[in-house]
Short mmCIF file of C-alpha atoms and ligand atoms in Angstrom, two decimals:
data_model
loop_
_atom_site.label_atom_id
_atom_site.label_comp_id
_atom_site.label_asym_id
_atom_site.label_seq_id
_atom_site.Cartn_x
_atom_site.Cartn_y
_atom_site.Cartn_z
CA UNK A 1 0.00 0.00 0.00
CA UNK A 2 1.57 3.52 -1.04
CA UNK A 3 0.33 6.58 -0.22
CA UNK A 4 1.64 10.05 -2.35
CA UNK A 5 0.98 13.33 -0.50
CA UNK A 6 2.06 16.08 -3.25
CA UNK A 7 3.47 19.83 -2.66
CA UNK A 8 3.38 19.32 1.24
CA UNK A 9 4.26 22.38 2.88
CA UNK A 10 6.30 19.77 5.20
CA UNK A 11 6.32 21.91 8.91
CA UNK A 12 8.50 19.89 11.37
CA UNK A 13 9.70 21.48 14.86
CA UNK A 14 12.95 22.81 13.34
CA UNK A 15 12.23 23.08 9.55
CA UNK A 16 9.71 23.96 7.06
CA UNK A 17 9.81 22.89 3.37
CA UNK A 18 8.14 22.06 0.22
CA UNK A 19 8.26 18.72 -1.16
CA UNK A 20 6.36 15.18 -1.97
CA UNK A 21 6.09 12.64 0.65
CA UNK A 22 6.03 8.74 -0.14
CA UNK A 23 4.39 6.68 1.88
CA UNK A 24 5.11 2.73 1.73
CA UNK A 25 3.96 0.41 4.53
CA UNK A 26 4.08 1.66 7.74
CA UNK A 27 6.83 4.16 6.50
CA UNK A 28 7.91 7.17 4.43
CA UNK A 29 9.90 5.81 1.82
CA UNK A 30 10.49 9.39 0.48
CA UNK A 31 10.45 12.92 0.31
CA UNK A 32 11.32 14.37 -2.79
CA UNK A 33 10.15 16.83 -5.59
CA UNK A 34 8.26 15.90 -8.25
CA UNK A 35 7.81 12.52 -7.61
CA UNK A 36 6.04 10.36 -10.01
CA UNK A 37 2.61 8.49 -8.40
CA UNK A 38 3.99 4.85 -8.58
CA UNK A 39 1.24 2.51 -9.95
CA UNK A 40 -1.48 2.25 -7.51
CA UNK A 41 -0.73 4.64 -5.12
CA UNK A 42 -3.46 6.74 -3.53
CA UNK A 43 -2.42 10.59 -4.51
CA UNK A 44 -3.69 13.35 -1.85
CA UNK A 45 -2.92 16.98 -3.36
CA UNK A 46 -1.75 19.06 -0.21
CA UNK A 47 -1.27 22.39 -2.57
CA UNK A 48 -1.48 25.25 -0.23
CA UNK A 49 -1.66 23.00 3.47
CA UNK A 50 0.63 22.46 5.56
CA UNK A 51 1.49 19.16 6.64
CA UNK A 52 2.82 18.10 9.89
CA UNK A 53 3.91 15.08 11.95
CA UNK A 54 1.05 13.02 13.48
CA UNK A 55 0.19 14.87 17.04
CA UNK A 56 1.39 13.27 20.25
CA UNK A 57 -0.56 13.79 23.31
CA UNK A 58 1.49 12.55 26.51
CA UNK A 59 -0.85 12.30 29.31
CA UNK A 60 -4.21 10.82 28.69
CA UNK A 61 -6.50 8.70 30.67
CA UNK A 62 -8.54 6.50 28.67
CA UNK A 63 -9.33 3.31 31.68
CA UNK A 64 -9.24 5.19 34.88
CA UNK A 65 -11.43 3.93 37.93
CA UNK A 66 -11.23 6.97 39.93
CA UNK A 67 -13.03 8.65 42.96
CA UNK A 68 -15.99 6.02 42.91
CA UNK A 69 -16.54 5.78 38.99
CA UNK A 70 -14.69 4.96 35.61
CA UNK A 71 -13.98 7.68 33.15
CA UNK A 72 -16.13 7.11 29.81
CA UNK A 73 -13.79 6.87 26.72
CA UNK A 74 -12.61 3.41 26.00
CA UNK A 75 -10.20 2.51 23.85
CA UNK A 76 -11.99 2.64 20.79
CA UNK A 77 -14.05 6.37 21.21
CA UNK A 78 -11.31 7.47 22.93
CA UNK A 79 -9.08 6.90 20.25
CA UNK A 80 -11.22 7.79 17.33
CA UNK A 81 -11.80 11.50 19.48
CA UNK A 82 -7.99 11.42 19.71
CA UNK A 83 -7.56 10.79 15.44
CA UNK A 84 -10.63 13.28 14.48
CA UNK A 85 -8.25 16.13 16.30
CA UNK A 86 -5.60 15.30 14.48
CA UNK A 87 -3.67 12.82 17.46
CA UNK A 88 -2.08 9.76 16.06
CA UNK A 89 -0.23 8.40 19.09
CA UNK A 90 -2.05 8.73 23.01
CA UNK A 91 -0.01 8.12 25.93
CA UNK A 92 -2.49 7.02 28.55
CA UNK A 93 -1.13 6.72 32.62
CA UNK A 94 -1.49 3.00 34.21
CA UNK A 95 -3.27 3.94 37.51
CA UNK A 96 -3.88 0.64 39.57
CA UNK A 97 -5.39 0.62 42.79
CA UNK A 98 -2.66 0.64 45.71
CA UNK A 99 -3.26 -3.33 46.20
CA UNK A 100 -3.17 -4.25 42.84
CA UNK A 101 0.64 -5.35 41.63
CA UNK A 102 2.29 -3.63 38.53
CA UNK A 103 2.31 -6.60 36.57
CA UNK A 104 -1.25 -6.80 36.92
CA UNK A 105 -2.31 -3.30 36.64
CA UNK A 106 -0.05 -3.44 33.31
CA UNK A 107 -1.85 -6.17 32.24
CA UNK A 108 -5.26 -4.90 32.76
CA UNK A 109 -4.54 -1.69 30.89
CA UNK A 110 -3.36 -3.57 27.95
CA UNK A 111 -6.35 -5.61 27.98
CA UNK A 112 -8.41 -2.19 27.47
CA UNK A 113 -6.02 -1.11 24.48
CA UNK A 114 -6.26 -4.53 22.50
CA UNK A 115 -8.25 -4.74 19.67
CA UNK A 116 -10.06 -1.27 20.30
CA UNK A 117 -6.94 1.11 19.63
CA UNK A 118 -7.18 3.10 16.34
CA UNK A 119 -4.12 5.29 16.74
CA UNK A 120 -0.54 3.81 18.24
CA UNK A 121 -0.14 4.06 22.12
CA UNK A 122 2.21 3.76 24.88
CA UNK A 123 2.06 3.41 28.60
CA UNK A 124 3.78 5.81 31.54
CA UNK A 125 3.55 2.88 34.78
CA UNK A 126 1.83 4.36 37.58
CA UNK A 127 4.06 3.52 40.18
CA UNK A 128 1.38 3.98 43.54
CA UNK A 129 3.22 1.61 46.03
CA UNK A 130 6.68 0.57 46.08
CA UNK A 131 7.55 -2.62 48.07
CA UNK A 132 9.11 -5.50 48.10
CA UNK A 133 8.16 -6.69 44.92
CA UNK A 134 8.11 -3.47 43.13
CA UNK A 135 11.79 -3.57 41.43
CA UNK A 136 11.36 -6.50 39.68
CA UNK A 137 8.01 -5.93 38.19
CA UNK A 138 8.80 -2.71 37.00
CA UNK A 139 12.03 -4.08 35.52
CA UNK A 140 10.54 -6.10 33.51
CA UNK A 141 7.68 -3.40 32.66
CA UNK A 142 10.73 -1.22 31.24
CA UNK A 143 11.87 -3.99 29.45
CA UNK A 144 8.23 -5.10 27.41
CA UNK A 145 9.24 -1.32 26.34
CA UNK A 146 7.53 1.11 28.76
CA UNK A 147 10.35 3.46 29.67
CA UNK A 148 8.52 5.67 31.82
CA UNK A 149 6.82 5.85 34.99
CA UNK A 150 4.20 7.68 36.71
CA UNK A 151 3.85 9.29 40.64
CA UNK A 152 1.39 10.76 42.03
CA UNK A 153 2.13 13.41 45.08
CA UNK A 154 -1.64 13.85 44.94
CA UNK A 155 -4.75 11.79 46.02
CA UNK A 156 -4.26 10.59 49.59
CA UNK A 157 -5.01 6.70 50.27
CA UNK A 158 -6.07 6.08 46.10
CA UNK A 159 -2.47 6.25 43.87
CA UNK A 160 -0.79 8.57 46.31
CA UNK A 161 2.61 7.39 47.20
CA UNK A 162 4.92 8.37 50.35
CA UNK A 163 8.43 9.80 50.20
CA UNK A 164 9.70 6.43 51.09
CA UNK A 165 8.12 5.10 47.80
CA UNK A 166 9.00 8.34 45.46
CA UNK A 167 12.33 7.84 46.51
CA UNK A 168 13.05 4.30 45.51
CA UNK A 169 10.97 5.01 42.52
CA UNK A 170 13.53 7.60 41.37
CA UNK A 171 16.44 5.76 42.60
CA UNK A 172 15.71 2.83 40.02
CA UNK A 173 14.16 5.06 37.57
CA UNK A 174 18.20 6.94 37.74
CA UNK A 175 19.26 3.15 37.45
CA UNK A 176 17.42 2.37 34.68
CA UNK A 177 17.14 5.31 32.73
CA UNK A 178 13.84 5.87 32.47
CA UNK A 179 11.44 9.19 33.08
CA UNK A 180 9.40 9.64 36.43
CA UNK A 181 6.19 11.58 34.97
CA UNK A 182 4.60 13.50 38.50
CA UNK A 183 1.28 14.38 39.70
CA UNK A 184 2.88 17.60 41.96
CA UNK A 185 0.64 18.54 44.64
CA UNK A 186 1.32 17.84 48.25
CA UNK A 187 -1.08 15.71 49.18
CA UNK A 188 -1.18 16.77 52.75
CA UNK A 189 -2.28 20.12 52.60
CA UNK A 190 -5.16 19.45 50.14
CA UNK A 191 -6.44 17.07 52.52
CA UNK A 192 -5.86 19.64 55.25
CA UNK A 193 -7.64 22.49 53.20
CA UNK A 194 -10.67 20.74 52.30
CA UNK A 195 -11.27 19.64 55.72
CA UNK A 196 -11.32 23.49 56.95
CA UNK A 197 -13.15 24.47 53.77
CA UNK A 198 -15.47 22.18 54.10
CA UNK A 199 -16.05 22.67 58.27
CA UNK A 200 -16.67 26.38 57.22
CA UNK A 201 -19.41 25.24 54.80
CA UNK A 202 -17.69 25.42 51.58
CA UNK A 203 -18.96 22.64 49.68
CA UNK A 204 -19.50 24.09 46.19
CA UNK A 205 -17.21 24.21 43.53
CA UNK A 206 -16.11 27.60 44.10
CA UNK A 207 -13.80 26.21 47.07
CA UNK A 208 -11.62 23.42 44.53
CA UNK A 209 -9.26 26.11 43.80
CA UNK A 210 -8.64 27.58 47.41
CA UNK A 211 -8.00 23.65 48.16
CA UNK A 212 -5.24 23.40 45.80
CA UNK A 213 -4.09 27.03 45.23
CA UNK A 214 -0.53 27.78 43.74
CA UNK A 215 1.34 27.42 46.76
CA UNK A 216 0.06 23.44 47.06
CA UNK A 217 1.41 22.46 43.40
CA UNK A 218 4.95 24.85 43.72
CA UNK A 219 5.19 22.75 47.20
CA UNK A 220 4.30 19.48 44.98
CA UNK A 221 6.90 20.98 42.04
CA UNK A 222 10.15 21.71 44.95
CA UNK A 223 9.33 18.22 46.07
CA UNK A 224 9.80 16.41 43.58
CA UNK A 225 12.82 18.10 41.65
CA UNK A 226 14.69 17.90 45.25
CA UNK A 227 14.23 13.96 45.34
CA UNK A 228 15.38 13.94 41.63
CA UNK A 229 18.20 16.17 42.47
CA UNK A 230 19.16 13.66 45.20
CA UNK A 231 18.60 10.47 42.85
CA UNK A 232 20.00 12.24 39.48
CA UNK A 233 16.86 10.56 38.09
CA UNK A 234 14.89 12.33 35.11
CA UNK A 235 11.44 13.98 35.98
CA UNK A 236 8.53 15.12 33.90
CA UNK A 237 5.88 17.57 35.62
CA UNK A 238 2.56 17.01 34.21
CA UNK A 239 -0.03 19.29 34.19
CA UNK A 240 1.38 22.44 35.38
CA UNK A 241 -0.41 25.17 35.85
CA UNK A 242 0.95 28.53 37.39
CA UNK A 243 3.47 30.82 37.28
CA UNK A 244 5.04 29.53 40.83
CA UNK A 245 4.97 26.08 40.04
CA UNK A 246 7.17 27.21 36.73
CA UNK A 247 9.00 28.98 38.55
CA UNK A 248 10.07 26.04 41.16
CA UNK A 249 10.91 23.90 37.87
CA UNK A 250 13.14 26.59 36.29
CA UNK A 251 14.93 27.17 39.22
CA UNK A 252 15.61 23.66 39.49
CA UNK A 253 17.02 23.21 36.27
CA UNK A 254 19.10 25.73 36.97
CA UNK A 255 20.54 23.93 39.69
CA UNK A 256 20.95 21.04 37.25
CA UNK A 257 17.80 19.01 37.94
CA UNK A 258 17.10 16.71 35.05
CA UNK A 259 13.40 18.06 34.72
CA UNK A 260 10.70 18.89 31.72
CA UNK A 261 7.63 20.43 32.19
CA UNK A 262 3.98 20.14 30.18
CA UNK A 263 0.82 22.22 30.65
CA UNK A 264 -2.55 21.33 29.25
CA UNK A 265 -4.29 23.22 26.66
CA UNK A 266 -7.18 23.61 29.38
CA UNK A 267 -4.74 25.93 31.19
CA UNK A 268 -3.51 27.73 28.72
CA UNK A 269 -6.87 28.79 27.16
CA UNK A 270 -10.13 28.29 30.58
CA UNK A 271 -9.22 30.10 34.19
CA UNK A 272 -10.78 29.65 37.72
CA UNK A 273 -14.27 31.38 37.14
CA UNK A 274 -15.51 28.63 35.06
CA UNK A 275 -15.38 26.25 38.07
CA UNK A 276 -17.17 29.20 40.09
CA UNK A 277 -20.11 28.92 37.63
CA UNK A 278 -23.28 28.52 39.29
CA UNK A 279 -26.04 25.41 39.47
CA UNK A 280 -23.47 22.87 39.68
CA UNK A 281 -22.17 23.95 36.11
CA UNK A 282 -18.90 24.94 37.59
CA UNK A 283 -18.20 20.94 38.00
CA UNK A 284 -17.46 20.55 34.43
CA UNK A 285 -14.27 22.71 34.96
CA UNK A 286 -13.21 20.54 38.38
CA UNK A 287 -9.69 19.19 37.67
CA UNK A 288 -6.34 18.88 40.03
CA UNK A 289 -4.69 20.83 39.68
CA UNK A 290 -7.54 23.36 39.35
CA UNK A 291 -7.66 26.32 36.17
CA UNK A 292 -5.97 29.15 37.88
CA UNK A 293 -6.12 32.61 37.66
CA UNK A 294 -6.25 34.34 34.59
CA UNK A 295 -2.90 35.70 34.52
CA UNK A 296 -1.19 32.82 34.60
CA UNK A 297 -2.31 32.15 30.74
CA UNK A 298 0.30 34.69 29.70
CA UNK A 299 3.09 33.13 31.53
CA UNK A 300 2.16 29.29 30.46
CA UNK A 301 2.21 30.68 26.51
CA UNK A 302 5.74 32.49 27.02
CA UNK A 303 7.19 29.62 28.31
CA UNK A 304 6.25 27.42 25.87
CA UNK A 305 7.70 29.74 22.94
CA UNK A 306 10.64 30.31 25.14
CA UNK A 307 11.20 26.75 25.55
CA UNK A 308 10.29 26.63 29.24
CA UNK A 309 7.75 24.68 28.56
CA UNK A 310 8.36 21.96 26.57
CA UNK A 311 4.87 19.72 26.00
CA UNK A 312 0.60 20.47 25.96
CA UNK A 313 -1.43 17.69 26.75
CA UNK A 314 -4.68 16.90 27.55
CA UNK A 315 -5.07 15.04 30.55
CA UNK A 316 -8.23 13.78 29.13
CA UNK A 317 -9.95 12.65 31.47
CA UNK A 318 -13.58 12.22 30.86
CA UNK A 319 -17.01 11.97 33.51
CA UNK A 320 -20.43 12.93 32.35
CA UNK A 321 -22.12 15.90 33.82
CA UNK A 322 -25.09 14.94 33.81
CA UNK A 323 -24.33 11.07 35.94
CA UNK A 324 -20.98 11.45 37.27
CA UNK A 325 -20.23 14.99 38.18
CA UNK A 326 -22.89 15.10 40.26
CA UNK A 327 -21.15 12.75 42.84
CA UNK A 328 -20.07 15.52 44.19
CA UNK A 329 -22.83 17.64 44.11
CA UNK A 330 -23.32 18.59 48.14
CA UNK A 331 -19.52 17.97 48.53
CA UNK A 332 -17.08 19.43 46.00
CA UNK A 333 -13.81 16.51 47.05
CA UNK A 334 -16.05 14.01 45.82
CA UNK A 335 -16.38 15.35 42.19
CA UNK A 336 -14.76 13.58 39.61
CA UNK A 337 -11.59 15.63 38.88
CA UNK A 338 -10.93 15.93 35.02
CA UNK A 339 -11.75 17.72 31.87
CA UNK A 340 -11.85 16.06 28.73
CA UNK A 341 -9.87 17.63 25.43
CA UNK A 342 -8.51 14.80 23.76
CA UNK A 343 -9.93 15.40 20.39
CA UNK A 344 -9.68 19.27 20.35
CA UNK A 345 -6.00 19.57 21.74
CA UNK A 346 -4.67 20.59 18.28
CA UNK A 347 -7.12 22.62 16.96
CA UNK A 348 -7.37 24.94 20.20
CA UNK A 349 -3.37 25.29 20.38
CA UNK A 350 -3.56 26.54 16.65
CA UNK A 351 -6.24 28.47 17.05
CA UNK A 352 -4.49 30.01 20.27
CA UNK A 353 -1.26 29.58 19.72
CA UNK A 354 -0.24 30.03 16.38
CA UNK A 355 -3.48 31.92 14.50
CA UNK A 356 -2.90 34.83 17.14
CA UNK A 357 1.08 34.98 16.82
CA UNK A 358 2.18 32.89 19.83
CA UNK A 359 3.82 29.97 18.62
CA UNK A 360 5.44 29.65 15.16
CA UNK A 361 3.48 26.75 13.30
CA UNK A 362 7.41 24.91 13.52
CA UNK A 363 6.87 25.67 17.91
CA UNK A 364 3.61 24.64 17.88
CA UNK A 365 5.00 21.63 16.16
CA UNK A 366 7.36 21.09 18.84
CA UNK A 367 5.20 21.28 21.73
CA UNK A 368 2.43 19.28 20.20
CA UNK A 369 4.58 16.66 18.97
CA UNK A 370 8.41 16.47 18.40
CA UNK A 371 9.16 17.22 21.99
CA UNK A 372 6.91 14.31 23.66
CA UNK A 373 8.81 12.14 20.94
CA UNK A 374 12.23 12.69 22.24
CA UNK A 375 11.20 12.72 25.86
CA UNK A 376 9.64 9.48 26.03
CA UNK A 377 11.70 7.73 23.85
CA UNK A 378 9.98 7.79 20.11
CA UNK A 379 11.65 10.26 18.37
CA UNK A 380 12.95 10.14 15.13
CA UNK A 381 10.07 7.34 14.39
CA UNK A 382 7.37 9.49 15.57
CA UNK A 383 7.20 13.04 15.84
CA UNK A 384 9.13 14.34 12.41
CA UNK A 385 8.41 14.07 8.87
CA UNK A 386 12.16 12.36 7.49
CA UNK A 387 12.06 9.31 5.54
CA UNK A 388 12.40 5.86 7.47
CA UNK A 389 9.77 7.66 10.11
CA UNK A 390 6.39 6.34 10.59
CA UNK A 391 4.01 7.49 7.86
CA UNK A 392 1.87 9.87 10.67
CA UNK A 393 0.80 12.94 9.07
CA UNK A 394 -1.70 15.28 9.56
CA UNK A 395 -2.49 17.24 6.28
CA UNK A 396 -4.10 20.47 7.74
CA UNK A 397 -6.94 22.69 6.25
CA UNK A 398 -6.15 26.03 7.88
CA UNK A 399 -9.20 27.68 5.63
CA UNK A 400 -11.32 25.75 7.68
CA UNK A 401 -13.90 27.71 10.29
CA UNK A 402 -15.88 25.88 13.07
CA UNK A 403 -17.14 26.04 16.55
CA UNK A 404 -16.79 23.30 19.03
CA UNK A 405 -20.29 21.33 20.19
CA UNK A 406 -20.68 18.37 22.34
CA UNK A 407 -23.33 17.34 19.94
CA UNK A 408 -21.11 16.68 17.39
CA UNK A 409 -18.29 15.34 19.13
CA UNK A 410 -16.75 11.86 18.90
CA UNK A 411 -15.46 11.45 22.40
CA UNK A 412 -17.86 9.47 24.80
CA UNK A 413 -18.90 12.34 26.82
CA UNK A 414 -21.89 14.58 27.68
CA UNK A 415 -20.28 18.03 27.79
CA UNK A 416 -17.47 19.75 26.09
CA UNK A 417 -15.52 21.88 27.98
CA UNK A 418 -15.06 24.44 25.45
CA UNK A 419 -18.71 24.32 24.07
CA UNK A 420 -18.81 27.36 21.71
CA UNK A 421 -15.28 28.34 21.07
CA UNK A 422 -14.10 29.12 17.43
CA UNK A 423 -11.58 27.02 15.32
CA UNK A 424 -9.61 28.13 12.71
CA UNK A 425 -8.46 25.25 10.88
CA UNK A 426 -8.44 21.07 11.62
CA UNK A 427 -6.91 18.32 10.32
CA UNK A 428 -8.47 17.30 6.57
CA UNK A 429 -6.76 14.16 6.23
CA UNK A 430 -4.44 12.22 9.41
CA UNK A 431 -3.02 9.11 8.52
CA UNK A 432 -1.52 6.50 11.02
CA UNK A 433 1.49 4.56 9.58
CA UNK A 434 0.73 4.96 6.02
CA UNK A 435 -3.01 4.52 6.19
CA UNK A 436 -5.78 7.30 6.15
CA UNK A 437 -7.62 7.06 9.58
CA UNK A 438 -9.75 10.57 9.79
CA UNK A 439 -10.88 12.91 6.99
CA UNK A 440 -12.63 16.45 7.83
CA UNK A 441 -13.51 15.60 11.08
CA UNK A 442 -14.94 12.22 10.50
CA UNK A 443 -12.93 9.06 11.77
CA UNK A 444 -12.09 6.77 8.37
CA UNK A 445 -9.45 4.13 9.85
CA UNK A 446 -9.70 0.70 11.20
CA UNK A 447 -10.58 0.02 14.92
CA UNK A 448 -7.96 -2.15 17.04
CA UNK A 449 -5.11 -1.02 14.18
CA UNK A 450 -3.52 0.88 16.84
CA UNK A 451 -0.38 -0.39 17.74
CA UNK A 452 1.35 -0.44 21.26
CA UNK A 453 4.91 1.44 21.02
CA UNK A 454 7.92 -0.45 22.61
CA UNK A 455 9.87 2.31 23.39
CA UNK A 456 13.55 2.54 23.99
CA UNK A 457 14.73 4.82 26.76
CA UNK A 458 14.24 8.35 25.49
CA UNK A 459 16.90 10.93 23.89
CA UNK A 460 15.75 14.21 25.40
CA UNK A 461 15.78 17.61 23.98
CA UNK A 462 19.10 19.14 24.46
CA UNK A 463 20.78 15.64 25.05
O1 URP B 1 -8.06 16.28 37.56
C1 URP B 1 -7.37 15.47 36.97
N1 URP B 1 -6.19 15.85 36.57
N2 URP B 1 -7.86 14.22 36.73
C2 URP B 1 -7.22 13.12 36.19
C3 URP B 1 -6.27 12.45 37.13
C4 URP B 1 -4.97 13.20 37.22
O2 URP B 1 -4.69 13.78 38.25
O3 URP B 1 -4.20 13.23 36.28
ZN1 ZN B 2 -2.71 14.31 37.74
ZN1 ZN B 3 -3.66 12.71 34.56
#
């Protein structure tokens, strides 16, 4: 099977080009001028579009039993959300229960993927207890190709671990060379704030934020880059929200912690009042941690185009509002914490990012892509257009003018977070290893093609 994209205006995170890509297999054979349609070939004229390397979110939860209930993407909606956007490789975060054993909890999270996947996938292993047995497991974990892990500082007596724990987590991550991804909020002093917001009657969603406010995520941020400092492992900060938190991270790379940071495109673009919404409506917007103040926008987009910054995710993490949000309806700890955004990631950062003259399309390529590559380990066979790479392109229409709806949304969920918000320009054709999987917002591929990545320790940025 050959595939022939013509006049690409090829954008990768440090070039931009016009040329013909060939598509053979799972691979690009070639990228050329004026190369001749070999017999058979399917021909897609990109005249005008630019074309980029298939979208990478890092941190998405697709299975997650969490605060009484399962999120409600599976494999397969979650996946065909995720390829509609213009995402062609998820990672999603194994999160067993504390009693469950990491060779189980792997297990059970690749029974989810099997069979269902439409785009590739790979694993960060949610390390949430580390005894006895732990080393071994997650040796062999890192050698079936999962060369990351996952800690959370965050959700006390669920996946929480202690510093015992996130210290012999980095100590054999340092030995084995593989990335400890972290949840950064001390876990303590949410559990101490709620209880005093909640004795002084706040129970609404108002009080999520003054739970977790800036101070409880920097706190979360110090924490973990002084372990790593101490262990010489590699850390990755997910979901970072604030200017303190950044500034925690910077300063610690400064003092020669091995760290990277991502932010989600929910931060960069929703802030704090839309959890204060009234009637309950404020739950939608409920995620750890919580949107922040306005200002902090600014900062989050001037570290990504200074290189801060280096990854936006989604987090996806998807509960109904209309059966699962209300769990928490008379008591705002007991709310589902997430926001879903798998499948309108890309669209929103170059909408936000690039249309308005914050990223370059080649930064936006970077952040969205190239940089979760080399972090985790996939780069140069995802996250660049170069022949010998995996044939994952995303041919984009930037002519293209919508507005986001739940209604017509392809991820499993009642409510979209940002319900009414212009886009200027999608994907019009993605393709996953050589094979066309979404077309104008419509999934075209196969279900359960998706492929789960072995991956190699990574080669980070600046390495
Ligand atoms: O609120 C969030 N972020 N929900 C998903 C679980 C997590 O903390 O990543
Ligand atoms: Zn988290
Ligand atoms: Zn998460």
């Amino acid at each position: 099977m050959q595939l022939l994209i013509k006049n690409a205006d090829i954008v990768n995170a440090d070039s931009r080009y016009t040329a013909d890509i060939l598509c053979s297999g799972d691979t690009i054979a070639r990228i050329d001028r004026g190369i001749v349609p070999p017999a058979g070939a399917e021909v897609i004229d990109a005249a005008g579009r630019p074309v980029f390397p298939g979208f990478i979110d890092p941190h998405t939860h697709i299975y997650l039993p969490f605060m009484g209930t399962f999120a409600r993407d599976d494999y397969e909606t979650g996946t065909k959300a995720a390829l509609v956007g213009g995402t062609t490789t998820i990672f999603e975060m194994v999160c067993p229960k504390r009693e469950m054993s990491h060779a189980e909890g792997f297990a059970l999270w690749r029974r989810q993927a099997e069979g269902k996947a439409c785009c590739d996938y790979s694993f960060h292993m949610g390390v949430t207890r580390f005894d006895a047995a732990s080393a071994d497991q997650l040796r062999e974990i890192v050698a079936a190709g999962v060369s990351s892990f996952k800690v959370f500082l965050a959700y006390k007596g669920a996946f929480g671990v202690d510093d015992a724990e996130l210290w012999r987590t980095l100590s054999l991550a340092e030995e084995l060379g593989v990335v400890v991804t972290a949840h950064c909020e001390n876990e303590t002093l949410v559990a101490e704030l709620q209880a005093r917001l909640l004795a002084a009657g706040r129970t609404g969603t108002d009080a999520h934020h003054d739970s977790r406010p800036p101070a409880v995520e920097t706190e979360g941020v110090s924490h973990l880059c002084s372990f790593a400092g101490l262990t010489g492992a590699t850390v990755y900060v997910v979901h970072l929200s604030c200017r303190e938190a950044l500034e925690a991270a910077v300063a610690a790379r400064e003092r020669g912690v091995r760290v990277f940071v991502e932010t989600l495109i929910q931060y960069l673009l929703l802030d704090k009042t839309w959890a204060e919404r009234p009637g309950f409506e404020g739950a939608k917007y409920v995620m750890s941690p919580p949107l922040r103040d306005v200002a902090n926008q600014d900062v989050l987009w001037h570290a990504l185009a200074a290189g801060l910054i280096q990854t936006v995710a989604t987090d996806h993490a998807p509960f109904d509002f209309a059966s699962q949000k209300p769990l928490g309806r008379t008591d705002f700890t007991r709310i589902p914490n997430g926001i879903p955004a798998i499948e309108d990631r890309v669209t929103l950062l170059w909408t936000h990012g690039v249309r308005r003259g914050r990223l370059t399309p080649e930064q936006f390529v970077a952040v969205a892509s190239t940089n979760a590559a080399r972090i985790f380990g996939l780069w140069p066979r995802k996250g660049v257009i170069q022949p010998g790479g995996e044939a994952d392109l995303v041919v984009w229409d930037p002519e293209y003018r919508g507005t986001i709806a739940a209604r017509s949304q392809t991820q499993a969920v009642d409510y979209n977070a940002f319900e009414g918000m212009a886009i200027e320009g999608r994907p019009a054709v993605v393709t996953v290893r050589g094979q066309v999987a979404a077309r104008d917002g419509v999934f075209c591929g196969t279900v359960g093609r998706g492929r789960f990545l072995r991956r190699p320790v990574g080669t980070h940025p600046g390495d």
